[in-house]
Coordinates of C-alpha atoms in Angstrom, one line a residue:
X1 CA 0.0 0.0 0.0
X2 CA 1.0 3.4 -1.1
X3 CA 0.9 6.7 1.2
X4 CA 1.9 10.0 0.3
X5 CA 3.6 12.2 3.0
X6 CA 4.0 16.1 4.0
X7 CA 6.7 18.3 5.7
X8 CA 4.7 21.1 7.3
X9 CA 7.6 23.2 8.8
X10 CA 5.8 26.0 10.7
X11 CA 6.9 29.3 12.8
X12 CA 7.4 27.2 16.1
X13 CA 7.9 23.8 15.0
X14 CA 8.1 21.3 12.1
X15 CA 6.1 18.5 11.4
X16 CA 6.1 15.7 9.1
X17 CA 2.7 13.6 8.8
X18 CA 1.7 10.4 6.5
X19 CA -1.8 10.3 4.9
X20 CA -3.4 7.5 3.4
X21 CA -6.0 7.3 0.1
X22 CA -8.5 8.5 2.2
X23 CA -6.8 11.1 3.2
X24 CA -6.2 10.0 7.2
X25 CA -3.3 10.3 8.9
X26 CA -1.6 7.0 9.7
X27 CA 1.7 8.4 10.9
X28 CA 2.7 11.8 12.2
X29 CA 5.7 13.7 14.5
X30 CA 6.3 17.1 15.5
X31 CA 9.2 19.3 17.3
X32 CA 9.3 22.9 18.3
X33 CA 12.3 25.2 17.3
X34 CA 13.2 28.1 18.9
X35 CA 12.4 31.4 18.9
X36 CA 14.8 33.8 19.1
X37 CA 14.5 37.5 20.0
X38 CA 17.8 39.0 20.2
X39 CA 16.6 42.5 20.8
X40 CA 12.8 44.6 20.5
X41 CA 11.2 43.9 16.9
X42 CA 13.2 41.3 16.3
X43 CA 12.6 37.8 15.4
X44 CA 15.2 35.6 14.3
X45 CA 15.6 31.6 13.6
X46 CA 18.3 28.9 13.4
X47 CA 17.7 27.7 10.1
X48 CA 20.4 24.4 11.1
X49 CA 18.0 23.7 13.6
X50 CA 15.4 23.6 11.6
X51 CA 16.6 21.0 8.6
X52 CA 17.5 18.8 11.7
X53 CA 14.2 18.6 12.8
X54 CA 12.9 17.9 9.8
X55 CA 15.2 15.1 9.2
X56 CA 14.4 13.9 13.0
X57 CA 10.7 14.2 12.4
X58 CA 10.7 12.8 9.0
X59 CA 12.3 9.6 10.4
X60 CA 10.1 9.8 13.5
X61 CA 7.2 10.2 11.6
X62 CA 7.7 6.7 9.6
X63 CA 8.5 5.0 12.2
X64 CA 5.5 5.8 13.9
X65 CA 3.2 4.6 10.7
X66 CA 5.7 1.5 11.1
X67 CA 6.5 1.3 7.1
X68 CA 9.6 2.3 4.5
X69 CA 10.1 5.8 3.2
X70 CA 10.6 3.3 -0.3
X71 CA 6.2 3.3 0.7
X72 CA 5.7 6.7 0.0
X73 CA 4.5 8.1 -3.5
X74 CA 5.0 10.8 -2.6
X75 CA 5.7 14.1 -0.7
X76 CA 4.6 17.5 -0.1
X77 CA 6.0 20.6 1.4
X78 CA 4.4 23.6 3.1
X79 CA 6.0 26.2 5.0
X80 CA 6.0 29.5 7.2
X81 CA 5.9 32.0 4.6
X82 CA 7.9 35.0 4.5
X83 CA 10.7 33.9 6.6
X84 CA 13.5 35.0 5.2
X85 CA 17.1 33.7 4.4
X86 CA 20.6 33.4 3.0
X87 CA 23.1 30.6 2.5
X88 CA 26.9 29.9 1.2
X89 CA 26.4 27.6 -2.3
X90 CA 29.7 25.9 -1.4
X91 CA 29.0 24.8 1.8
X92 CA 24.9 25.0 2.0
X93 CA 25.9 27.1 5.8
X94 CA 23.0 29.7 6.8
X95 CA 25.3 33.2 6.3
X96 CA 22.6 34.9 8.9
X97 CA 19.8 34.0 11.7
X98 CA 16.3 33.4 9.4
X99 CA 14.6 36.6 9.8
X100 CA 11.3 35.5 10.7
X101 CA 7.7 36.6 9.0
X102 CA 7.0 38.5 12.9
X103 CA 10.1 40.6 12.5
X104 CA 10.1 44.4 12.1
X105 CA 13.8 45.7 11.4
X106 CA 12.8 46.6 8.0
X107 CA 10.1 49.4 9.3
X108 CA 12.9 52.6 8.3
X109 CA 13.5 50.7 5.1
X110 CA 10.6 50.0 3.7
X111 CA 9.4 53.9 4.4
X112 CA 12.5 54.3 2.1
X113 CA 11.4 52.4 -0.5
X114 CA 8.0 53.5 -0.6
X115 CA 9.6 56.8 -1.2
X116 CA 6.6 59.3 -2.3
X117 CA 4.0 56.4 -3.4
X118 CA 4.5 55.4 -0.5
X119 CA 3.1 51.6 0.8
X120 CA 1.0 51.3 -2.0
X121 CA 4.5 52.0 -4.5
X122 CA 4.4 48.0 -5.6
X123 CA 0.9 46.8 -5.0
X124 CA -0.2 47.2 -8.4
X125 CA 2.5 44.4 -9.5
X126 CA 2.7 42.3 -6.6
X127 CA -0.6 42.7 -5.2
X128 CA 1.1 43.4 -1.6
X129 CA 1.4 46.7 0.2
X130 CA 5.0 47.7 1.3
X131 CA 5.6 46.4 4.9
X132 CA 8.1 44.3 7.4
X133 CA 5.7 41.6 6.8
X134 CA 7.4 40.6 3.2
X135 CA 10.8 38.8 2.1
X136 CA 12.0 40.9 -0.4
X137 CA 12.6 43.9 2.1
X138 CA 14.2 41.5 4.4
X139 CA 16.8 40.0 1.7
X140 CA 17.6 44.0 1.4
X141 CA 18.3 44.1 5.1
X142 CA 20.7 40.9 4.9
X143 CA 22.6 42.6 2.3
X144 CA 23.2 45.7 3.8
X145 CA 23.5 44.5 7.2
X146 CA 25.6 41.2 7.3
X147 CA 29.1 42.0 6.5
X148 CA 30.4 40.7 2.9
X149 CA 26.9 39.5 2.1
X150 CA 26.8 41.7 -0.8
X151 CA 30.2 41.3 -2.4
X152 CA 29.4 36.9 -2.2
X153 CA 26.4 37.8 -3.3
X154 CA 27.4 39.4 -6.8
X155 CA 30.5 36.3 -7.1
X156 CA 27.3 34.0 -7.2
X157 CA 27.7 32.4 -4.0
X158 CA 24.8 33.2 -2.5
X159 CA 21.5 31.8 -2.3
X160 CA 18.1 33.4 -0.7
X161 CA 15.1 31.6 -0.1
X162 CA 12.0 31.1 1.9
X163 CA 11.8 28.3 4.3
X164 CA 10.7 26.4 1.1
X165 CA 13.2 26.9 -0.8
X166 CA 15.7 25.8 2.3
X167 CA 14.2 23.1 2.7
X168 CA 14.6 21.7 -1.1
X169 CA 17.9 22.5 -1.1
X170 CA 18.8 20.2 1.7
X171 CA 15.7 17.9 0.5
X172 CA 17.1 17.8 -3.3
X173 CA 19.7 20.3 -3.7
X174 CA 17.4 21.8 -6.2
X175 CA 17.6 26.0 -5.5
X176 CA 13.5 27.2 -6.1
X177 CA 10.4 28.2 -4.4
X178 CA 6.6 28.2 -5.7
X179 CA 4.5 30.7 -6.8
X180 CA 2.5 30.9 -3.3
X181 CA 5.7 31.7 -1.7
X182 CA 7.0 33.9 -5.1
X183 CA 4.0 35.6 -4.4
X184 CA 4.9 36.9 -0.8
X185 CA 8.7 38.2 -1.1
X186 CA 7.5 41.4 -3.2
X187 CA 9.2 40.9 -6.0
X188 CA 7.5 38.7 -8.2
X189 CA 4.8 39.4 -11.1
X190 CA 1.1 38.7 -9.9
X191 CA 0.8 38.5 -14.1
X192 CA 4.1 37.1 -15.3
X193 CA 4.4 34.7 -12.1
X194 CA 8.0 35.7 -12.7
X195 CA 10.5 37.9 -10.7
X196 CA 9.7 41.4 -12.0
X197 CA 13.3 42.7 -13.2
X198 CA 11.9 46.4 -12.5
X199 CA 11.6 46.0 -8.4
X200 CA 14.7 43.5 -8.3
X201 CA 16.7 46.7 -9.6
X202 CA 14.6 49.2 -7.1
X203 CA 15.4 46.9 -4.2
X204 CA 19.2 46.1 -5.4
X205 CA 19.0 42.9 -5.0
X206 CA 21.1 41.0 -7.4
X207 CA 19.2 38.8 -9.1
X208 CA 21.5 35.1 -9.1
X209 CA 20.4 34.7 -5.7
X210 CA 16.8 34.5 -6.2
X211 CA 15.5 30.6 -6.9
X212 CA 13.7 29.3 -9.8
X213 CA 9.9 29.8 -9.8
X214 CA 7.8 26.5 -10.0
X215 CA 4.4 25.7 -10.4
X216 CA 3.0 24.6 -6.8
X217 CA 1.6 20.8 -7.4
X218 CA 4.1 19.1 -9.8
X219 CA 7.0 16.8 -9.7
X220 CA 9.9 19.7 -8.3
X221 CA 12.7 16.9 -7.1
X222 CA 13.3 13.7 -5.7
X223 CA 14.6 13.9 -2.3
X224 CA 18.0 12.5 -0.9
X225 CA 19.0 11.5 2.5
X226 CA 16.0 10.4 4.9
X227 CA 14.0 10.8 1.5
X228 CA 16.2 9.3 -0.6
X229 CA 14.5 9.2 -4.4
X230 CA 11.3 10.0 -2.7
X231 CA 9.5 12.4 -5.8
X232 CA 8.8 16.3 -4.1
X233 CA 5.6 16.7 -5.9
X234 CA 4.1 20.0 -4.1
X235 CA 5.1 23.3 -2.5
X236 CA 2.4 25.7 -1.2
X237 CA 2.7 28.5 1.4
X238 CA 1.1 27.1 4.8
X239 CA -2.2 29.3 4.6
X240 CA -2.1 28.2 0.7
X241 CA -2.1 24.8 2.2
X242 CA -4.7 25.1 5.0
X243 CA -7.3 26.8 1.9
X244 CA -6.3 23.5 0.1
X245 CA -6.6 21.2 2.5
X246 CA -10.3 23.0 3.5
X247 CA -11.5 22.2 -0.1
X248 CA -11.8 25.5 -0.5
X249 CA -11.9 25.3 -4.6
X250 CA -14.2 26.9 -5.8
X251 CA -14.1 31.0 -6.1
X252 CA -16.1 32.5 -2.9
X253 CA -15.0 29.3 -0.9
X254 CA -13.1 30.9 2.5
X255 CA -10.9 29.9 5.2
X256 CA -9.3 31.0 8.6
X257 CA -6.7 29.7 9.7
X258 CA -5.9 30.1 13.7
X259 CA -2.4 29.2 14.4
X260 CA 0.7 31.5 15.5
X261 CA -1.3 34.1 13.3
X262 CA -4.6 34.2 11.7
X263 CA -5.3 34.3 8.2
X264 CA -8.4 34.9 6.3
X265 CA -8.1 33.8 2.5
X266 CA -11.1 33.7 0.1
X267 CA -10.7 32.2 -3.3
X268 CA -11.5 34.8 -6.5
X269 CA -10.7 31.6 -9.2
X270 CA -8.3 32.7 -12.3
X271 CA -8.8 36.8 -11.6
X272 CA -6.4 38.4 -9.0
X273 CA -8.7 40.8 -7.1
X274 CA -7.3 44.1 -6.3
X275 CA -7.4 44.9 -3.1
X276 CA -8.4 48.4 -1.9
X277 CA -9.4 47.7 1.9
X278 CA -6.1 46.7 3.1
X279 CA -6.0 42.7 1.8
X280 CA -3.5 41.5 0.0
X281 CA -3.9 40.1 -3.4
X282 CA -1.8 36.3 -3.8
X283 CA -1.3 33.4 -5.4
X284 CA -3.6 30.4 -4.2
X285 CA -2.3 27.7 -6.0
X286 CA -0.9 26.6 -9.3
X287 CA -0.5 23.2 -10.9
X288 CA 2.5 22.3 -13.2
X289 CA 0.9 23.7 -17.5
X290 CA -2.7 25.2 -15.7
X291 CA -3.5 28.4 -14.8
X292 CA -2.7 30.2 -11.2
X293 CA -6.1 30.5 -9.4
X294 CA -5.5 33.9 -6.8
X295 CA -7.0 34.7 -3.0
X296 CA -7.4 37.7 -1.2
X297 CA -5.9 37.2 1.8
X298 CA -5.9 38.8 5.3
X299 CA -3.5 38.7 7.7
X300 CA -3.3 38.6 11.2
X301 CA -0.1 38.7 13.2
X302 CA -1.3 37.7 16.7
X303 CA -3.7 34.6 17.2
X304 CA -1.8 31.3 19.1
X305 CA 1.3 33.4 19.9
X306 CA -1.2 36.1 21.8
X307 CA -2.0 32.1 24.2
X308 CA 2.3 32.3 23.8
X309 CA 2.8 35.3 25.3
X310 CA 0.4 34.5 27.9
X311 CA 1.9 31.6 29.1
X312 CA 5.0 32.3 28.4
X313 CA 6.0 35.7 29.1
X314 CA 2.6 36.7 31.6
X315 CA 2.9 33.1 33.6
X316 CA -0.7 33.3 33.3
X317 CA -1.1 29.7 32.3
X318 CA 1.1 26.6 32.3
X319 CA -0.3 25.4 29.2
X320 CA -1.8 26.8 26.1
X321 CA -5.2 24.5 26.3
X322 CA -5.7 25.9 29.9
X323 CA -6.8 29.2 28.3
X324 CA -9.7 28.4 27.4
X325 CA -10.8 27.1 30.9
X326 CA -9.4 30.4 32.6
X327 CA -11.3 32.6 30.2
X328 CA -14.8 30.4 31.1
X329 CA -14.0 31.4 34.2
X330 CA -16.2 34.9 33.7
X331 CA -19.2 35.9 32.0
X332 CA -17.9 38.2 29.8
X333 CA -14.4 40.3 28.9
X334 CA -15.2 42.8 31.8
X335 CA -15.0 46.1 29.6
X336 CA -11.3 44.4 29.0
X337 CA -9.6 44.4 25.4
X338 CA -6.5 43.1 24.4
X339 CA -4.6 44.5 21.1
X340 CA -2.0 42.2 20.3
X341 CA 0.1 45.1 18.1
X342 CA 3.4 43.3 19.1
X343 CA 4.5 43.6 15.8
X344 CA 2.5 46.6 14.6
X345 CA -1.0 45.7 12.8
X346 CA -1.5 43.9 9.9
X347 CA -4.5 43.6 7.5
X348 CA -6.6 45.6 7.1
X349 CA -4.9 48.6 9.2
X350 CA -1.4 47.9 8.6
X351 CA 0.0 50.1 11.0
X352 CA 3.5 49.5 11.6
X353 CA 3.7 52.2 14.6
X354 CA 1.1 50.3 16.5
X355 CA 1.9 48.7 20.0
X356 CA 0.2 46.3 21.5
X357 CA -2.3 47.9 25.0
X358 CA -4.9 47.2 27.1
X359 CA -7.5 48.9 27.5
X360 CA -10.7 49.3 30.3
X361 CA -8.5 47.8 32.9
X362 CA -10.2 48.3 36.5
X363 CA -10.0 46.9 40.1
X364 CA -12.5 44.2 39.6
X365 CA -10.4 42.8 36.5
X366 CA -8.7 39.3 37.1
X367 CA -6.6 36.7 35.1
X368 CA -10.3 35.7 33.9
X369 CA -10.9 38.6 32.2
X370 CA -7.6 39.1 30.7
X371 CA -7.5 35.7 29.3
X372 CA -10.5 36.1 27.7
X373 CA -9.6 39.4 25.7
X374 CA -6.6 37.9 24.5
X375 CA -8.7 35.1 23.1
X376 CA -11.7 37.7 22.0
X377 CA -8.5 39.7 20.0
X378 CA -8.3 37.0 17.5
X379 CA -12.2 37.1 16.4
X380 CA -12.3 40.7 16.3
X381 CA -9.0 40.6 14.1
X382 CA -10.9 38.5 12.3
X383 CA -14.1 40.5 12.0
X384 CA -11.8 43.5 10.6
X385 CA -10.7 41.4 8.0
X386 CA -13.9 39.9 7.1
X387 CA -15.5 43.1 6.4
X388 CA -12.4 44.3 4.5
X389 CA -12.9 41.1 2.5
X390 CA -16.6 41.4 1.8
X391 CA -16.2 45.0 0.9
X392 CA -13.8 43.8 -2.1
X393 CA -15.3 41.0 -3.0
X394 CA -18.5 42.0 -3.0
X395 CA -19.2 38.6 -1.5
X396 CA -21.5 38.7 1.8
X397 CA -19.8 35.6 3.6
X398 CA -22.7 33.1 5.1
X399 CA -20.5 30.9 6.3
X400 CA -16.4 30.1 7.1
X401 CA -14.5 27.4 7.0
X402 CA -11.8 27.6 9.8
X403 CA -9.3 25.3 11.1
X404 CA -5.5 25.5 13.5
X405 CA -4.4 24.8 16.6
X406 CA -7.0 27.0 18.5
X407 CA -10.0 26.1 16.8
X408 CA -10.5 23.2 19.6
X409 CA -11.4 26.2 22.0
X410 CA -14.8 25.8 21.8
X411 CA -15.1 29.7 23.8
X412 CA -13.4 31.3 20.6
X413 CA -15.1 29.9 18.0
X414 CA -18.6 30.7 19.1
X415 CA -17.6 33.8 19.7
X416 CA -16.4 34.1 16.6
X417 CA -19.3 33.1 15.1
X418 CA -21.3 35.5 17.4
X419 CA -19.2 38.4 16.5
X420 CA -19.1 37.6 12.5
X421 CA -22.5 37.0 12.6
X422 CA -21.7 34.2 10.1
X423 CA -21.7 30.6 10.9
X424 CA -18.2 29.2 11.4
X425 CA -17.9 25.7 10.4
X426 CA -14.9 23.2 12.2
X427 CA -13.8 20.0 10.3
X428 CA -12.8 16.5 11.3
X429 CA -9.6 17.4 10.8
X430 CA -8.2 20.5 11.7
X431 CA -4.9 20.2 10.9
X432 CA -5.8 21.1 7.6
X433 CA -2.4 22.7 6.7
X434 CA -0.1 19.7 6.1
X435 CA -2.7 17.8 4.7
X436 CA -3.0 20.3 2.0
X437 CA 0.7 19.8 1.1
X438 CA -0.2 15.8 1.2
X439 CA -2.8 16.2 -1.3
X440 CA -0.7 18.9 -3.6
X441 CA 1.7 16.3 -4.4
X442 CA -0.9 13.6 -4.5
X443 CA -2.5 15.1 -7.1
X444 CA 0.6 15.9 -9.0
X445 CA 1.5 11.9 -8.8
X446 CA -1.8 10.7 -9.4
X447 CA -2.5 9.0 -5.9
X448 CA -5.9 11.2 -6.2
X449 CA -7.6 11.3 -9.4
X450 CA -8.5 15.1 -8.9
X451 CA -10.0 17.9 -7.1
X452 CA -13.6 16.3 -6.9
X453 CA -12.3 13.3 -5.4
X454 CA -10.4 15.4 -2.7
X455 CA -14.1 17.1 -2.0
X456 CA -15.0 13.9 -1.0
X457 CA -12.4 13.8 1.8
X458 CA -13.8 17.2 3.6
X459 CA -16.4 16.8 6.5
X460 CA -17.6 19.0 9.0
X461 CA -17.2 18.3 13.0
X462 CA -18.9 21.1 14.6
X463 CA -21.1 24.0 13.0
X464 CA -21.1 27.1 15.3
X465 CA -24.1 29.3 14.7
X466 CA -24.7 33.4 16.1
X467 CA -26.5 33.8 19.3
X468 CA -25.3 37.1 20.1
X469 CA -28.2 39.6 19.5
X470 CA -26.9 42.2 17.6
X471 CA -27.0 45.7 20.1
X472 CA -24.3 43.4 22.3
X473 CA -22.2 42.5 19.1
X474 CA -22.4 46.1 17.8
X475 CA -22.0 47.7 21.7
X476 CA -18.5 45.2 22.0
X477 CA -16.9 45.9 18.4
X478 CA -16.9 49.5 18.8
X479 CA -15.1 48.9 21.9
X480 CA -12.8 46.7 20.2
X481 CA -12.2 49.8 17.5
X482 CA -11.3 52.1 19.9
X483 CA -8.8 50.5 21.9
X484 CA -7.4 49.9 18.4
X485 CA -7.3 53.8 18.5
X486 CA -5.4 53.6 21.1
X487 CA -2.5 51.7 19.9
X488 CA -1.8 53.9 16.8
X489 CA 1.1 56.6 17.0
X490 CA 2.7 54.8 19.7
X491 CA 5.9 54.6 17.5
X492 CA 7.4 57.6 16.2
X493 CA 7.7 57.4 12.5

């Protein structure tokens, strides 16, 4: 029996699962990376580290299914998109930290770049607004800022890549990356799905280092090493991944995906909707001599790593699942809201002189109440995005699709679904994200005879419906909107 397997290599951990024709998951292992934060706005990670979990896992992740890598038809890859590094051809060495997705060094630069147009100065050919958020601004950074970088870089020694594209080059020693990732580094075509020799030149960024663009679902490599002649037969950005691994096909199909962020995508078919609410315009998917379908996409910096920060740096919690309990623990937020702006705010404000606040504080708040707004941040992130998304689209959204890590929090998603006032819809399987990248290179390889058979595969677990009447949802989002108020300016620009 055949099974096709996935490397999902996310922004806290890696994962490599096994899924069989009916697309459940017979084998499956997972480790956490660390995060690294060497001073404020930065987030950085060992890219080393990284390949050797995925080796670990990948071998892990066999064992536990108990069969042969020589079993597997084949393998898909999915990734943490945006991340950003460089590497030495020679010796394959990282020649910097990764810059991770989060980070916001590039905040001065990109005001730079943006010159008089100012964010909008690209968005017309790459369908992305100018912001820390990208890779292309932070392949910039690396070259001004890592000593010699530049002068390697010209000689041809360099390579720069997405977590992807790192990944295939210790995979298969092939050097590329997929038009869902392409599509986030600011420098590629939405059009051409080509590297756009105009911004290249505007950025400096010499243009050897940049890897080949493939199609997403197609046979990229074979893989060497714990994967030895294993065919790579799919590539897609992780919230690429999660749409395809929803079943999300179809144009006005949608998604949200609640992991370290959250991110909204809603699929517009073969035309790439222009955003002018604050969304971003990508590439959903492509496979190898077809068309690129296109999403709009909103994104959310804050979601699981908001739980994170609470456990982690508040000592709040001792795990992330006990969040749910503590928020439970009162009848409401309190008059308290939480805006995760850690890292500015993303869609649809994209504000990167936002800090994160809280706001309505008084004696008879607790832990209870606190909890809950960090938890109640991620669905009105989400409502902002939703009506940014509707307003483009033109769509009115009856219904969304969701999966992640926190969607097991029962507390969030009906309030999610009471503050959206749209029904919010949990699968079987939540973990949507890797299984997308199984069934990418599936249906490259033939181990799934096409998209209709993959439908079959989807089924819901839990439908949420609105109970909130709507004086209380309007009474609590307009409290939401001004504490966002209140985290504007707090950066000098």
């Amino acid at each position: 029996m055949a099974y096709i397997g996935a490397i999902d290599q996310g922004t806290t951990s890696t994962r490599f699962a096994i899924v069989d024709h009916s697309g459940a998951f017979v084998g499956m292992a997972q480790k956490e990376h660390a995060q690294l934060m060497p001073q404020p706005g930065w987030v950085e990670h060992d890219a080393n580290e990284i390949w050797a979990n995925t080796e670990e896992v990948i071998v892990a992740a066999l064992a536990d299914a108990g069969i042969d890598r020589s079993e597997l038809a084949a393998v898909g890859l999915t990734n943490q998109r945006e991340t950003t590094m460089v590497w030495d051809v020679g010796s394959g060495e990282p020649l910097a930290p990764a810059i991770v997705w989060q980070d916001t060094r590039t905040d001065e630069l990109c005001r730079r770049l943006g010159g008089e147009e100012g964010s909008d100065r690209f968005r017309a050919t790459t369908g992305l607004p100018l912001a820390t958020y990208f890779a292309g601004p932070k392949l910039r950074w690396l070259l001004d800022n890592v000593p010699g970088l530049r002068q390697n870089a010209l000689g041809g020694n360099v390579r720069f890549g997405t977590m992807d594209s790192w990944i295939m080059w210790k995979l298969t020693g092939e050097h590329v990356t997929d038009v869902t990732n392409a599509s986030r580094t600011m420098l590629m075509d939405l059009e051409t799905l080509d590297w756009d020799d105009e911004i290249i030149s505007i950025f400096d960024i010499p243009k050897a280092v940049l890897p080949r663009i493939v199609p997403s679902i197609g046979l990229i490599g074979r893989g060497r090493g714990v994967l030895e002649g294993v065919p790579i037969a799919g590539i897609l950005g992780d919230q690429q991944a999660a749409m395809f691994g929803q079943a999300c096909f179809n144009p006005g199909d949608a998604k949200n995906t609640y992991g370290t962020g959250c991110f909204m995508l809603l699929n517009t078919g073969m035309e790439a909707v222009a955003s002018t609410k604050g969304l971003l315009t990508t590439v959903a998917y492509q496979v190898a001599n077809g068309k690129p379908r296109y999403a709009l996409e909103g994104s959310v910096a804050i979601a699981g790593s908001g739980v994170q920060w609470l456990r982690d740096q508040m000592k709040m919690i001792g795990a992330a699942p006990e969040v749910e309990e503590l928020a439970a623990s009162v009848p409401d937020n309190g008059d308290v809201y939480f805006v995760p702006a850690f890292s500015g705010l993303f869609a649809p404000h994209w504000r990167s002189d936002a800090r994160g606040v809280v706001a309505g504080l008084t004696r008879f708040s607790g832990a209870g109440h606190f909890a809950r707004a960090v938890l109640e941040s991620v669905a009105y992130q989400s409502r902002d995005v939703l009506q940014a998304m509707e307003a483009d689209s033109g769509v009115a959204m009856t219904e969304l699709r969701v999966d992640g890590g926190m969607v097991v929090n029962d507390l969030l998603m009906q309030f999610q679904a009471d503050i959206l006032d749209v029904e919010v819809v949990r699968p079987r399987i939540i973990e949507t994200t890797v299984l997308g990248a199984a069934y990418a290179a599936g249906l490259a390889t033939g181990f799934w005879t096409g998209i209709d058979e993959l439908r079959t595969h989807w089924a819901e677990e839990r439908r949420f419906l609105p109970a909130m009447d709507s004086e209380r949802r309007a009474d609590l989002y307009s409290s939401w909107q001004k504490a966002v108020e209140k985290s504007l300016d707090w950066v000098e620009q």
